[in-house]
Amino acid sequence: MACDATIIPAPDQLEMRSGHFILTNNSTLFAIPEFKTAVNFLKAYLLNGTGISIDSAPQAAASIVIIKDNSIPKEGYSLSILKKGITIKASDGQGAFYAVQSLRQILPPVLEKSNTTIIDSITIACMEIKDAPRFSYRGMHLDVSRHFFPKEFIKQYITWLAALKFNTFHWHLTDDQGWRIEIKKYPELTRKGAFRKETLIGHYNDTPQRFDGKPYGGFYTQQEVKEIIAFAKAHHVTIIPEIELPGHAQAAISAYPSLSCTAQEIPVATKWGVFENIYCPKPETFTFLKNVLDEVIELFPGTYIHIGGDEAPKSRWDACTHCQQLINQMGLEDSHGLQSYFITEIEKHINARGKKMIGWDEILEGGLAPNATVMSWRGTQGAIAAAKQGHDVILTPSSHAYFDYYQAAHQEEPTAIGGYLPLKKVFGFNPVPKALQQTDAALHVLGAQGNVWTEYMATQDQIAYMVFPRIFAMSEVVWSGPTKNLETDYADFLVRLEPNLKRLDLKQINYGNHLYDIEGDVVKNQGKVIYNLTTPTQGKEIKYSINGGKQQVYTQGLHISKDVIINAQLYKDNLALGRAFSDTIHYHKAINASVVVNVAPHPAYGAGGTDALINGVLGSNTRFADKQWLGFWGDDLQITITFAKPTKISKISTRFYKANGQWLYAPKTLEIQTDFGTLPMVKLPATDQPILDVNLKADGITSFIKISVPSFGVIPDGLQGAGNKAWTFIDEIVVE
Ligand code: ACM
Ligand code: ZN
């Protein structure tokens, strides 16, 4: 059997050599005892995949040798496949293990299918690999609170990480919708806090919200946690447990109501979002949290404990006599100061136990705890600020690292929380923010992590679908380093990805396959409107038709000069691949104009660029995460459309997306300026519809249209995201 070197993450150096090594039942192995994890993995993998059993032999006689070389960087390795045998060198156990993971991807994919195939010999092409990671922190996260997943699945998840050389599993164990880890001292946490009455079905934004009426829950016993930790260790994965505080604590408070400011009885949350009942910083709460953390610290051998710290609304603290007294007594500024005090108290305890604390970037508010590591999720600002203060940071910005976001704009994608994070965007991620590049503070960037929040992932298959293939791209970012040439490197990545997807097929792992999707883009070229069709991989054919006409092979951009519907399909050897594609282009008066917006769209919601405002293509009616809707966070917008020559217009239309549960609000007013004057300020109605349609009469001849769109402002009390800036999502500006 032949093989191909399609390794992900891409090794630092790989050189093919002539000839082959043939691995058989007679092959033997020598390894130093320190590298037993790598050896155990390799032996089991070969035995399961082929029936080949490798015996041990002295170094001089062995055909596979795994030895120490202290000149090799931490976690790095060399892998030399010569005709006479295979030599792996590493300076630590991780490196030896990662060499085996690379070897695994060099071996034929069929080995992934365990216990089914008997193979006598494997022919492996000769090559030399030298490899080491770019970042020391390479993480994947999993939320087991919103949905619970059994021990067996957690182990499987860890195997996914290890295969791609991730070294950290961030286990989000507690949240409003369920407490998932047994704490011996507080049995109610799991007796009561691990179960909810029912669960939201459909999307949070659906009106009315619907529930399944079925009790739901589960938790890990400490025995199971130990078993998972041991399993992770055997895969060179360190687990970081997350115990959320002071917010996302409703499940804990449902078990022990006196931990909150009001001591009211509340249920475990049954829907998603941010909840106002948070821990009250009273002595009893600190005793509770320190006891909980002590049991967690006792269980988990890793250096880090994650304490959450995100999304803790301060309304209860603002109304609590104890909290207000504490603010006065400690001379704190306000509730943010109190959050900082809370986190610092917890950090002292964690540090005293010899561990380090990580928190989400909200722990910067009111002042960072002295030794904290910051996980930056609301963009990169938190990472930049913390690194400049000399703190270590881990990058998980929602714009590039939230695997709960949609990976494709297709209407038929399974329901997700929102957002738009296609594979290529993950691949293009640079964990070191621009503001830190070429500064000493960049050394504080430990690495990055993909986050898997499970509100909309109720099954293991759905997790796999959202994780794969984006985890491949993230592994390459954190191991091989960020790309220096997105287009060429991404094309190379896809060539390596295709065979890896076949491996997933063999292992019956679900994944989102968008490699055979077609994308359409309107571009302007020398006064002409051109429509380009593209597909990510090479060697395929796109066939298209316009307005239901004859199907033709696509060779170059299509010139558009009227309203059209374009249908297309991808083919390889005349066999249809992937999904059918359709796009509707409305050739309105602004399509060939130019557009400028005073601020750039948010990086998570600007896939189409500002040109998406006048490209003739409408966004989805049911989701705001695509290439057409543009999202702005709290900005007052000034959108200026400039025509090539004075143009007679009669009507201006646009739309705003509303999803209050996710902080999206339509503006309350609009103002429009043209050559023929400023139109009277338009008051926009507040409606229950998810989309606000705006249609304005505007008669006259003008060379420009300037639309002022003030942000809705701050989200009112009592609503999701209260106190935060509202988002504005705007679609096409259609000019007739
Ligand atoms: C987060 O996504 N709330 C960290
Ligand atoms: Zn309080």
XYZ file of C-alpha atoms and ligand atoms in Angstrom:
741
model
C 0.000 0.000 0.000
C 1.241 3.434 -0.895
C 0.879 6.529 1.182
C 0.831 10.263 0.837
C 2.244 12.879 3.186
C -0.781 15.059 3.797
C -0.040 16.045 7.351
C -2.172 18.553 9.272
C -0.935 20.652 10.992
C 1.745 21.158 8.349
C 5.207 20.210 9.622
C 7.938 22.805 9.681
C 10.114 20.852 7.214
C 9.263 17.802 5.153
C 11.469 16.372 2.455
C 10.594 13.323 0.453
C 13.387 10.785 -0.130
C 13.592 8.009 -2.681
C 12.513 4.507 -1.746
C 10.172 2.929 0.763
C 10.160 1.345 4.154
C 7.987 -1.727 4.469
C 6.355 -2.260 7.834
C 5.275 -5.830 8.605
C 4.576 -8.166 11.482
C 8.342 -8.708 11.630
C 9.066 -5.047 12.286
C 10.412 -4.343 15.770
C 10.612 -1.340 18.023
C 13.008 0.229 20.494
C 12.084 3.224 22.626
C 13.313 4.772 25.833
C 10.838 4.289 28.727
C 10.115 8.030 28.926
C 8.353 7.821 25.568
C 5.962 5.047 26.514
C 2.815 7.080 25.678
C 3.975 7.418 22.094
C 4.900 3.732 21.957
C 1.613 2.565 23.460
C -0.317 4.696 21.026
C 1.635 3.490 17.981
C 1.393 -0.183 18.892
C -2.339 -0.005 19.579
C -2.965 1.980 16.403
C -1.150 -0.536 14.215
C -2.738 -3.508 15.911
C -6.270 -2.097 15.664
C -5.843 -0.858 12.130
C -3.966 -3.764 10.554
C -3.553 -6.645 12.938
C 0.217 -6.020 12.849
C 1.792 -6.559 16.241
C 5.152 -4.907 16.873
C 7.587 -6.612 19.231
C 10.383 -4.899 21.117
C 14.031 -5.278 20.144
C 17.381 -3.758 21.152
C 18.133 -0.406 19.549
C 20.677 -1.766 17.063
C 18.252 -4.390 15.758
C 14.961 -2.480 15.852
C 13.347 -1.190 12.664
C 11.496 1.563 14.535
C 13.552 3.565 17.022
C 12.217 6.294 19.319
C 14.992 8.057 21.183
C 15.885 11.233 23.012
C 17.636 14.212 21.459
C 17.891 17.195 23.761
C 18.711 19.527 20.879
C 15.118 19.269 19.657
C 12.779 22.054 20.849
C 10.039 21.389 23.423
C 7.195 19.334 21.951
C 9.092 19.102 18.659
C 10.408 15.983 16.952
C 12.252 14.619 13.981
C 10.821 11.724 12.009
C 13.070 9.991 9.572
C 11.672 7.268 7.351
C 14.456 5.452 5.532
C 14.468 2.156 3.643
C 15.951 0.389 6.655
C 13.606 1.801 9.223
C 11.987 4.667 11.062
C 13.749 6.903 13.599
C 11.899 9.318 15.838
C 13.782 11.787 18.015
C 12.374 14.155 20.595
C 13.438 15.906 23.768
C 10.196 15.203 25.603
C 7.245 12.813 25.657
C 4.990 15.233 23.790
C 7.413 15.464 20.890
C 7.645 11.678 20.569
C 3.854 11.458 20.722
C 3.424 14.136 18.046
C 5.898 12.322 15.802
C 3.627 9.297 16.046
C 0.594 11.466 15.198
C 2.407 12.663 12.063
C 3.348 9.090 11.187
C -0.291 8.150 11.604
C -1.267 10.666 8.919
C 1.444 9.247 6.646
C 0.037 5.728 7.002
C -2.885 4.720 4.758
C -6.279 6.143 5.822
C -7.811 2.675 6.059
C -5.929 2.144 9.333
C -8.370 4.571 10.933
C -11.005 1.892 10.613
C -10.183 -0.304 13.574
C -10.627 -4.066 13.840
C -11.913 -4.529 10.337
C -8.953 -4.923 8.043
C -6.075 -7.366 8.180
C -3.056 -5.924 6.399
C 0.238 -7.835 6.160
C 2.471 -4.989 5.134
C 2.444 -1.219 4.772
C 4.703 0.510 2.268
C 5.749 3.909 3.570
C 7.496 6.461 1.367
C 10.852 7.611 2.677
C 10.949 11.159 4.038
C 12.548 13.385 6.641
C 10.446 15.591 8.885
C 11.616 18.195 11.382
C 8.859 19.843 13.304
C 8.059 21.960 16.362
C 5.103 24.092 17.430
C 4.805 27.835 16.978
C 2.669 28.272 20.136
C 2.925 26.525 23.489
C -0.817 26.815 24.217
C -2.905 24.937 21.668
C -6.401 24.526 22.985
C -9.895 23.362 22.282
C -12.793 24.117 24.591
C -16.048 22.267 25.192
C -19.140 23.455 27.043
C -20.830 20.529 28.790
C -23.319 22.671 30.698
C -25.695 23.784 27.954
C -25.665 20.197 26.780
C -24.166 17.309 28.677
C -21.981 14.666 27.051
C -21.017 11.374 28.630
C -17.522 10.367 29.680
C -16.982 8.255 26.550
C -17.589 11.230 24.316
C -15.221 13.440 26.305
C -12.541 10.828 25.747
C -13.286 10.746 22.043
C -13.067 14.540 21.940
C -9.652 14.347 23.578
C -8.489 11.919 20.881
C -9.525 14.464 18.232
C -7.394 17.095 19.944
C -4.369 14.859 20.389
C -4.381 13.741 16.750
C -3.969 17.373 15.692
C -1.322 18.154 18.324
C -3.517 20.240 20.594
C -2.158 20.031 24.120
C -4.987 21.624 26.124
C -8.635 20.786 26.705
C -10.616 23.610 28.318
C -13.562 21.905 30.002
C -16.416 24.337 30.712
C -18.018 22.474 33.605
C -20.455 24.896 35.189
C -22.970 27.392 33.886
C -26.539 28.612 34.343
C -28.029 25.554 32.630
C -26.291 22.852 34.660
C -23.517 22.124 37.158
C -21.596 19.128 35.823
C -18.894 18.123 38.313
C -19.450 16.265 41.569
C -18.310 18.282 44.592
C -18.349 16.068 47.678
C -18.828 18.902 50.125
C -21.847 20.326 48.278
C -23.976 17.425 47.019
C -26.883 19.678 46.043
C -24.752 21.109 43.210
C -25.243 17.925 41.247
C -28.377 16.540 42.938
C -30.271 19.688 42.031
C -27.975 21.911 39.981
C -27.162 19.302 37.332
C -30.748 18.995 36.126
C -33.169 21.395 34.489
C -36.896 21.123 34.040
C -36.812 21.483 30.256
C -34.821 23.016 27.398
C -35.424 25.687 24.792
C -35.976 24.257 21.321
C -35.435 26.052 18.036
C -33.584 29.345 18.171
C -33.577 31.775 21.077
C -34.860 34.461 18.699
C -37.929 32.460 17.678
C -41.125 34.086 18.851
C -42.725 32.683 20.856
C -39.897 30.718 22.465
C -40.703 27.014 22.720
C -39.567 24.387 25.230
C -39.375 20.601 24.987
C -41.023 19.894 28.360
C -38.431 17.175 29.114
C -36.213 17.118 32.195
C -32.528 17.166 31.168
C -29.219 16.815 32.914
C -26.201 14.848 34.004
C -22.824 15.240 35.668
C -19.427 13.616 36.062
C -18.567 11.885 39.307
C -15.105 12.606 40.662
C -14.219 9.024 39.738
C -15.177 9.718 36.119
C -13.254 12.988 36.162
C -10.155 11.098 37.317
C -10.626 8.568 34.545
C -10.894 11.336 31.950
C -7.817 13.096 33.334
C -5.824 9.859 33.095
C -7.057 9.341 29.538
C -6.046 12.893 28.637
C -2.608 12.350 30.161
C -2.128 9.296 27.959
C -2.754 11.630 25.004
C -0.508 14.429 26.245
C -3.523 16.645 26.778
C -3.787 18.828 29.872
C -7.283 19.670 31.063
C -8.170 23.143 32.295
C -11.385 22.951 34.317
C -13.609 26.017 34.285
C -15.692 26.851 37.332
C -17.640 29.993 36.403
C -17.837 32.946 38.768
C -19.224 35.413 39.677
C -21.728 35.113 36.785
C -23.169 32.161 34.881
C -23.897 30.773 38.336
C -27.620 30.126 38.212
C -27.305 26.341 38.481
C -25.167 26.687 41.623
C -27.554 29.255 43.072
C -30.521 26.977 42.338
C -28.793 24.411 44.558
C -27.710 26.890 47.244
C -29.904 30.035 46.981
C -28.116 31.791 49.834
C -25.090 32.285 47.532
C -26.954 35.064 45.693
C -27.745 38.621 46.784
C -31.463 37.954 47.221
C -31.276 34.333 48.468
C -34.395 33.696 46.412
C -35.066 30.176 45.133
C -34.487 30.018 41.389
C -34.539 27.114 38.934
C -31.655 25.870 36.809
C -31.918 27.910 33.594
C -33.873 26.330 30.744
C -32.838 28.732 28.003
C -29.655 30.428 26.843
C -28.248 33.863 27.569
C -26.887 35.912 30.426
C -28.665 35.813 33.779
C -28.828 38.415 36.507
C -28.584 36.075 39.498
C -24.865 35.928 40.206
C -22.834 35.082 43.310
C -22.970 37.705 46.064
C -19.454 38.479 47.385
C -20.231 37.613 51.006
C -18.058 35.487 53.320
C -20.340 32.479 52.896
C -19.929 32.612 49.095
C -16.132 32.812 49.309
C -16.072 29.848 51.691
C -18.230 27.908 49.266
C -16.147 28.806 46.201
C -12.843 28.131 47.918
C -14.079 24.723 49.055
C -15.306 23.931 45.556
C -12.012 25.069 44.049
C -10.059 22.998 46.574
C -11.770 19.830 45.370
C -11.225 20.843 41.745
C -7.551 21.642 42.379
C -7.137 18.299 44.104
C -8.486 16.505 41.036
C -6.800 18.334 38.156
C -3.018 18.114 37.935
C -2.561 20.952 35.416
C -1.212 24.415 36.190
C -4.321 26.406 35.301
C -7.776 26.813 36.806
C -10.261 28.824 34.709
C -12.699 30.907 36.752
C -14.823 32.347 33.943
C -15.428 35.949 34.924
C -17.436 36.791 31.792
C -20.910 38.200 31.409
C -21.723 38.985 35.042
C -24.503 41.621 35.065
C -24.155 43.932 38.041
C -27.851 44.734 38.616
C -28.140 42.473 41.693
C -24.951 43.878 43.206
C -26.154 47.442 42.539
C -29.321 46.677 44.527
C -27.677 44.674 47.347
C -26.978 46.293 50.723
C -24.095 43.939 51.454
C -22.487 44.558 48.050
C -22.811 48.330 48.378
C -21.356 48.267 51.905
C -18.452 46.191 50.660
C -17.794 48.659 47.849
C -17.676 51.499 50.402
C -15.661 49.603 52.948
C -13.023 48.517 50.414
C -12.934 51.962 48.812
C -13.907 50.513 45.447
C -15.133 52.644 42.571
C -18.265 50.703 41.672
C -19.551 47.222 40.820
C -16.725 46.696 38.345
C -14.319 47.333 41.191
C -16.261 44.751 43.142
C -15.877 42.233 40.305
C -12.133 42.889 40.363
C -12.097 42.420 44.162
C -14.069 39.177 43.795
C -11.703 37.754 41.169
C -8.596 38.858 43.077
C -9.832 37.099 46.244
C -10.281 33.930 44.219
C -6.899 34.322 42.546
C -5.157 34.602 45.934
C -6.693 31.292 46.918
C -5.765 29.587 43.648
C -2.194 30.927 43.798
C -1.881 29.824 47.422
C -2.635 26.298 46.223
C 0.203 26.547 43.691
C -2.008 27.040 40.643
C -2.488 29.840 38.126
C -5.794 31.498 37.299
C -7.254 32.139 33.844
C -10.324 34.265 33.206
C -12.273 35.637 30.225
C -11.379 39.193 29.241
C -14.041 40.773 31.476
C -11.622 40.206 34.355
C -9.816 43.308 33.079
C -12.786 45.435 34.132
C -12.130 47.248 37.357
C -8.503 46.097 37.315
C -6.788 42.806 36.547
C -5.938 40.373 39.338
C -2.149 40.446 39.824
C -1.161 37.107 38.238
C -4.094 36.355 35.981
C -3.873 34.964 32.462
C -6.509 36.486 30.192
C -8.527 34.609 27.609
C -9.599 37.201 25.078
C -12.960 36.391 23.481
C -14.725 39.692 22.756
C -12.159 40.445 20.082
C -8.482 41.044 20.755
C -8.604 44.231 22.835
C -8.540 42.277 26.088
C -5.443 40.401 24.967
C -3.700 43.575 23.865
C -4.436 45.414 27.110
C -3.471 42.466 29.316
C -0.258 41.651 27.427
C 0.800 45.293 27.640
C 0.298 45.039 31.407
C 2.663 42.070 31.390
C 0.037 39.325 31.690
C -0.050 36.139 29.645
C -2.926 35.903 27.175
C -4.704 33.261 25.138
C -6.595 34.292 22.031
C -10.110 32.996 21.433
C -11.782 35.936 19.677
C -15.335 35.183 18.611
C -14.476 36.513 15.144
C -12.049 33.633 14.445
C -12.350 31.022 17.183
C -16.062 30.461 17.911
C -16.912 27.115 16.404
C -20.525 27.563 17.492
C -20.880 30.097 14.648
C -22.192 29.107 11.224
C -19.487 27.773 8.926
C -21.456 28.422 5.746
C -24.101 30.901 4.653
C -26.390 28.231 3.211
C -29.949 28.382 4.427
C -29.905 24.621 5.108
C -27.063 24.733 7.655
C -28.238 23.321 10.986
C -29.393 26.027 13.405
C -26.465 27.696 15.166
C -26.168 30.547 17.605
C -25.316 33.079 14.881
C -22.091 34.490 13.510
C -20.264 33.447 10.375
C -16.943 31.683 10.673
C -16.026 29.831 7.500
C -13.021 27.508 7.389
C -10.828 29.953 5.500
C -11.323 32.614 8.144
C -10.116 30.243 10.873
C -7.170 29.347 8.671
C -6.327 33.035 8.257
C -6.301 33.721 11.999
C -3.194 35.216 13.571
C -3.156 34.705 17.354
C -0.785 37.639 17.763
C -2.877 40.816 17.371
C -1.404 43.487 15.082
C -0.971 45.878 17.993
C 1.366 43.400 19.708
C 3.394 42.323 16.697
C 7.010 43.451 16.840
C 6.654 44.291 20.531
C 7.991 42.430 23.558
C 4.412 42.037 24.747
C 3.884 39.523 21.904
C 5.826 37.048 24.056
C 2.817 37.020 26.396
C 0.662 35.442 23.685
C 0.729 31.799 24.763
C -1.450 30.637 21.908
C -5.046 30.240 20.872
C -8.072 28.030 21.233
C -11.267 27.056 19.411
C -14.396 27.398 21.554
C -17.341 25.031 21.350
C -20.387 26.413 23.138
C -23.164 23.865 22.961
C -26.443 25.801 23.182
C -27.226 24.598 19.654
C -25.309 21.310 19.798
C -27.513 18.792 21.515
C -25.822 15.720 20.028
C -22.329 14.356 19.610
C -22.821 14.363 15.842
C -23.630 18.051 15.896
C -20.498 18.816 17.908
C -18.448 16.884 15.366
C -20.156 18.803 12.565
C -19.236 22.158 14.076
C -15.715 21.111 15.100
C -14.679 19.474 11.813
C -13.086 20.684 9.653
C -12.456 23.987 11.454
C -10.319 22.226 14.083
C -7.876 21.285 11.295
C -7.455 24.947 10.410
C -7.017 25.975 14.045
C -4.449 23.226 14.593
C -2.413 24.618 11.735
C -2.680 28.172 13.116
C -1.404 27.215 16.552
C 1.095 24.541 15.556
C 2.469 25.634 12.187
C 1.911 29.327 12.843
C -0.256 31.907 11.117
C -0.165 31.979 7.335
C 1.932 34.570 5.545
C 0.092 34.093 2.264
C -3.544 33.215 2.788
C -4.424 32.337 -0.814
C -1.533 29.984 -1.587
C -1.310 28.465 1.888
C -5.054 27.881 2.039
C -5.011 26.127 -1.341
C -2.205 23.890 -0.035
C -4.142 23.266 3.186
C -7.211 22.153 1.223
C -5.120 19.678 -0.772
C -4.098 18.143 2.564
C -7.591 18.462 4.027
C -9.410 16.377 1.402
C -7.685 13.083 2.347
C -8.139 13.909 6.019
C -11.880 14.187 5.461
C -11.726 10.658 4.023
C -10.188 9.596 7.340
C -13.190 11.123 9.126
C -15.487 9.163 6.810
C -13.698 5.944 7.751
C -14.018 6.772 11.420
C -17.673 7.731 10.870
C -17.092 11.167 12.304
C -19.593 13.766 11.136
C -18.243 17.007 9.634
C -19.336 20.086 7.740
C -18.170 19.594 4.180
C -18.095 22.898 2.355
C -15.184 22.051 0.080
C -17.602 21.528 -2.794
C -19.674 24.643 -2.195
C -19.918 27.334 -4.817
C -19.662 30.978 -3.843
C -20.877 33.916 -5.869
C -19.456 37.425 -5.601
C -20.444 40.649 -7.269
C -17.383 42.735 -8.147
C -17.082 46.039 -9.971
C -14.524 46.284 -12.721
C -14.033 49.437 -14.826
C -17.648 50.480 -14.587
C -18.959 46.975 -15.193
C -20.708 44.679 -12.722
C -19.137 41.240 -12.829
C -20.352 38.117 -11.068
C -17.655 35.605 -10.125
C -18.297 31.981 -9.223
C -15.642 30.200 -7.179
C -15.169 26.930 -5.343
C -12.436 26.203 -2.803
C -10.692 23.185 -4.350
C -8.925 22.648 -7.677
C -9.719 20.293 -10.537
C -13.493 20.694 -10.588
C -15.922 22.248 -13.065
C -18.675 24.771 -12.301
C -21.708 24.743 -14.588
C -24.209 27.596 -14.386
C -27.366 28.937 -15.949
C -28.842 32.433 -16.013
C -32.586 33.012 -15.533
C -33.326 29.353 -16.151
C -31.491 29.292 -19.521
C -29.067 26.724 -20.893
C -26.430 25.262 -18.547
C -22.891 26.325 -19.478
C -19.399 25.649 -18.190
C -18.108 28.579 -16.145
C -14.776 29.924 -17.358
C -14.781 33.589 -16.356
C -16.745 36.273 -14.513
C -20.251 36.968 -15.850
C -21.144 40.482 -16.959
C -24.379 41.536 -15.222
C -26.570 44.352 -16.568
C -30.092 43.448 -15.415
C -31.903 41.475 -12.706
C -30.740 37.854 -12.839
C -31.080 34.551 -11.060
C -27.965 32.418 -11.308
C -28.020 28.689 -10.659
C -24.840 26.630 -10.514
C -23.535 23.177 -9.650
C -20.045 21.768 -9.157
C -18.895 18.712 -11.141
C -15.944 16.365 -11.172
C -15.820 13.977 -14.124
C -19.453 14.905 -14.856
C -20.552 13.774 -11.410
C -22.329 16.456 -9.384
C -20.560 17.342 -6.113
C -21.823 19.316 -3.135
C -24.972 21.363 -3.049
C -26.834 23.210 -5.765
C -26.157 26.944 -5.697
C -28.534 29.797 -6.439
C -28.222 33.562 -6.158
C -30.497 36.463 -7.067
C -29.046 39.781 -8.164
C -31.193 42.878 -8.260
C -29.638 45.378 -10.656
C -30.688 48.574 -8.885
C -29.364 52.103 -9.375
C -26.668 51.953 -6.688
C -25.153 48.629 -7.744
C -22.544 50.383 -9.857
C -21.968 53.223 -7.414
C -19.295 53.304 -4.707
C -19.912 53.143 -0.981
C -17.992 54.344 2.045
C -18.921 53.772 5.693
C -17.379 55.867 8.497
C -16.454 52.701 10.471
C -15.487 49.206 9.376
C -17.957 46.437 10.116
C -17.128 44.267 13.122
C -14.565 41.569 12.167
C -17.050 38.841 13.059
C -19.800 40.289 10.877
C -18.168 41.930 7.918
C -17.585 38.978 5.615
C -18.883 40.746 2.535
C -17.100 44.037 3.167
C -18.907 47.378 2.852
C -19.563 46.686 -0.844
C -22.151 44.166 0.349
C -24.387 47.206 0.998
C -24.799 47.839 -2.749
C -23.979 44.551 -4.492
C -27.540 43.764 -5.549
C -27.754 40.733 -3.271
C -30.029 40.579 -0.229
C -29.075 38.893 3.038
C -30.959 35.956 4.489
C -34.475 36.536 5.815
C -33.880 34.253 8.764
C -30.266 34.708 9.838
C -27.912 37.628 10.076
C -24.735 35.616 9.654
C -23.845 35.681 5.985
C -21.863 37.701 3.476
C -24.653 40.231 2.945
C -25.668 41.507 6.382
C -23.086 43.796 7.979
C -22.839 44.075 11.755
C -21.645 47.133 13.693
C -21.306 47.184 17.448
C -22.573 50.410 18.957
C -21.333 52.694 16.172
C -23.336 55.568 14.714
C -23.091 54.949 10.998
C -22.669 57.334 8.121
C -23.008 55.542 4.830
C -22.162 57.502 1.705
C -23.082 56.174 -1.715
C -21.524 58.081 -4.617
C -22.812 57.676 -8.172
C -20.523 57.852 -11.210
C -22.791 60.624 -12.548
C -25.885 62.491 -11.298
C -28.673 59.934 -11.173
C -32.446 60.261 -11.040
C -33.793 58.345 -8.095
C -37.255 57.833 -6.610
C -36.913 55.376 -3.735
C -34.368 54.176 -1.142
C -34.920 50.915 0.753
C -32.949 48.961 3.280
C -33.469 46.499 6.118
C -32.283 46.063 9.706
C -32.039 42.736 11.508
C -33.443 42.511 15.020
C -32.569 39.767 17.477
C -32.812 41.308 20.903
C -31.695 38.097 22.637
C -28.387 38.530 20.842
C -28.175 42.287 21.346
C -29.260 43.218 17.805
C -31.550 46.247 17.644
C -32.845 48.346 14.757
C -32.092 52.070 14.904
C -34.864 54.393 16.042
C -34.295 57.038 13.369
C -32.642 57.581 9.990
C -31.546 60.673 8.136
C -30.852 60.954 4.414
C -28.995 63.689 2.535
C -28.839 64.129 -1.244
C -28.059 66.880 -3.754
C -31.743 67.769 -3.627
C -31.689 68.247 0.118
C -31.925 66.546 3.458
C -35.045 64.436 3.812
C -37.077 64.926 6.982
C -35.745 62.754 9.826
C -37.411 59.346 9.577
C -38.727 57.808 12.789
C -38.557 54.024 12.511
C -41.304 51.946 14.111
C -40.637 49.411 16.869
C -42.143 46.130 15.659
C -42.038 42.478 16.715
C -40.825 41.377 13.295
C -37.256 39.995 13.106
C -36.515 42.313 10.194
C -37.367 46.002 9.952
C -38.020 47.013 6.335
C -37.443 50.651 5.499
C -38.836 52.095 2.254
C -38.419 55.812 1.664
C -39.601 57.983 -1.178
C -36.771 60.207 -2.411
C -37.485 61.950 -5.713
C -34.780 63.886 -7.492
C -31.452 63.905 -9.255
C -28.371 63.416 -7.089
C -24.709 62.500 -7.261
C -24.701 60.982 -3.760
C -26.827 59.611 -0.940
C -25.649 59.946 2.633
C -27.537 57.867 5.182
C -27.025 58.508 8.892
C -27.935 55.535 11.065
C -27.581 56.259 14.769
C -27.052 53.170 16.916
C -30.028 52.076 19.022
C -27.827 52.900 22.022
C -27.466 51.033 25.274
C -29.618 47.936 25.898
C -32.228 48.744 28.559
C -32.378 47.034 31.968
C -34.130 43.715 32.247
C -33.194 42.632 28.709
C -30.420 40.310 27.488
C -27.178 42.278 27.402
C -28.586 45.141 29.531
C -26.069 47.966 29.875
C -24.104 46.927 26.769
C -24.082 48.664 23.408
C -26.625 47.328 20.933
C -25.572 45.932 17.555
C -26.840 47.334 14.256
C -27.202 44.891 11.356
C -27.921 46.430 7.977
C -28.582 44.772 4.611
C -28.555 46.026 1.013
C -29.337 49.676 0.328
C -31.570 49.412 -2.719
C -31.914 52.559 -4.785
C -34.603 52.710 -7.482
C -18.065 33.708 26.400
O -18.261 33.386 25.221
N -19.050 34.200 27.140
C -16.761 33.592 27.018
Zn -24.819 41.020 47.081
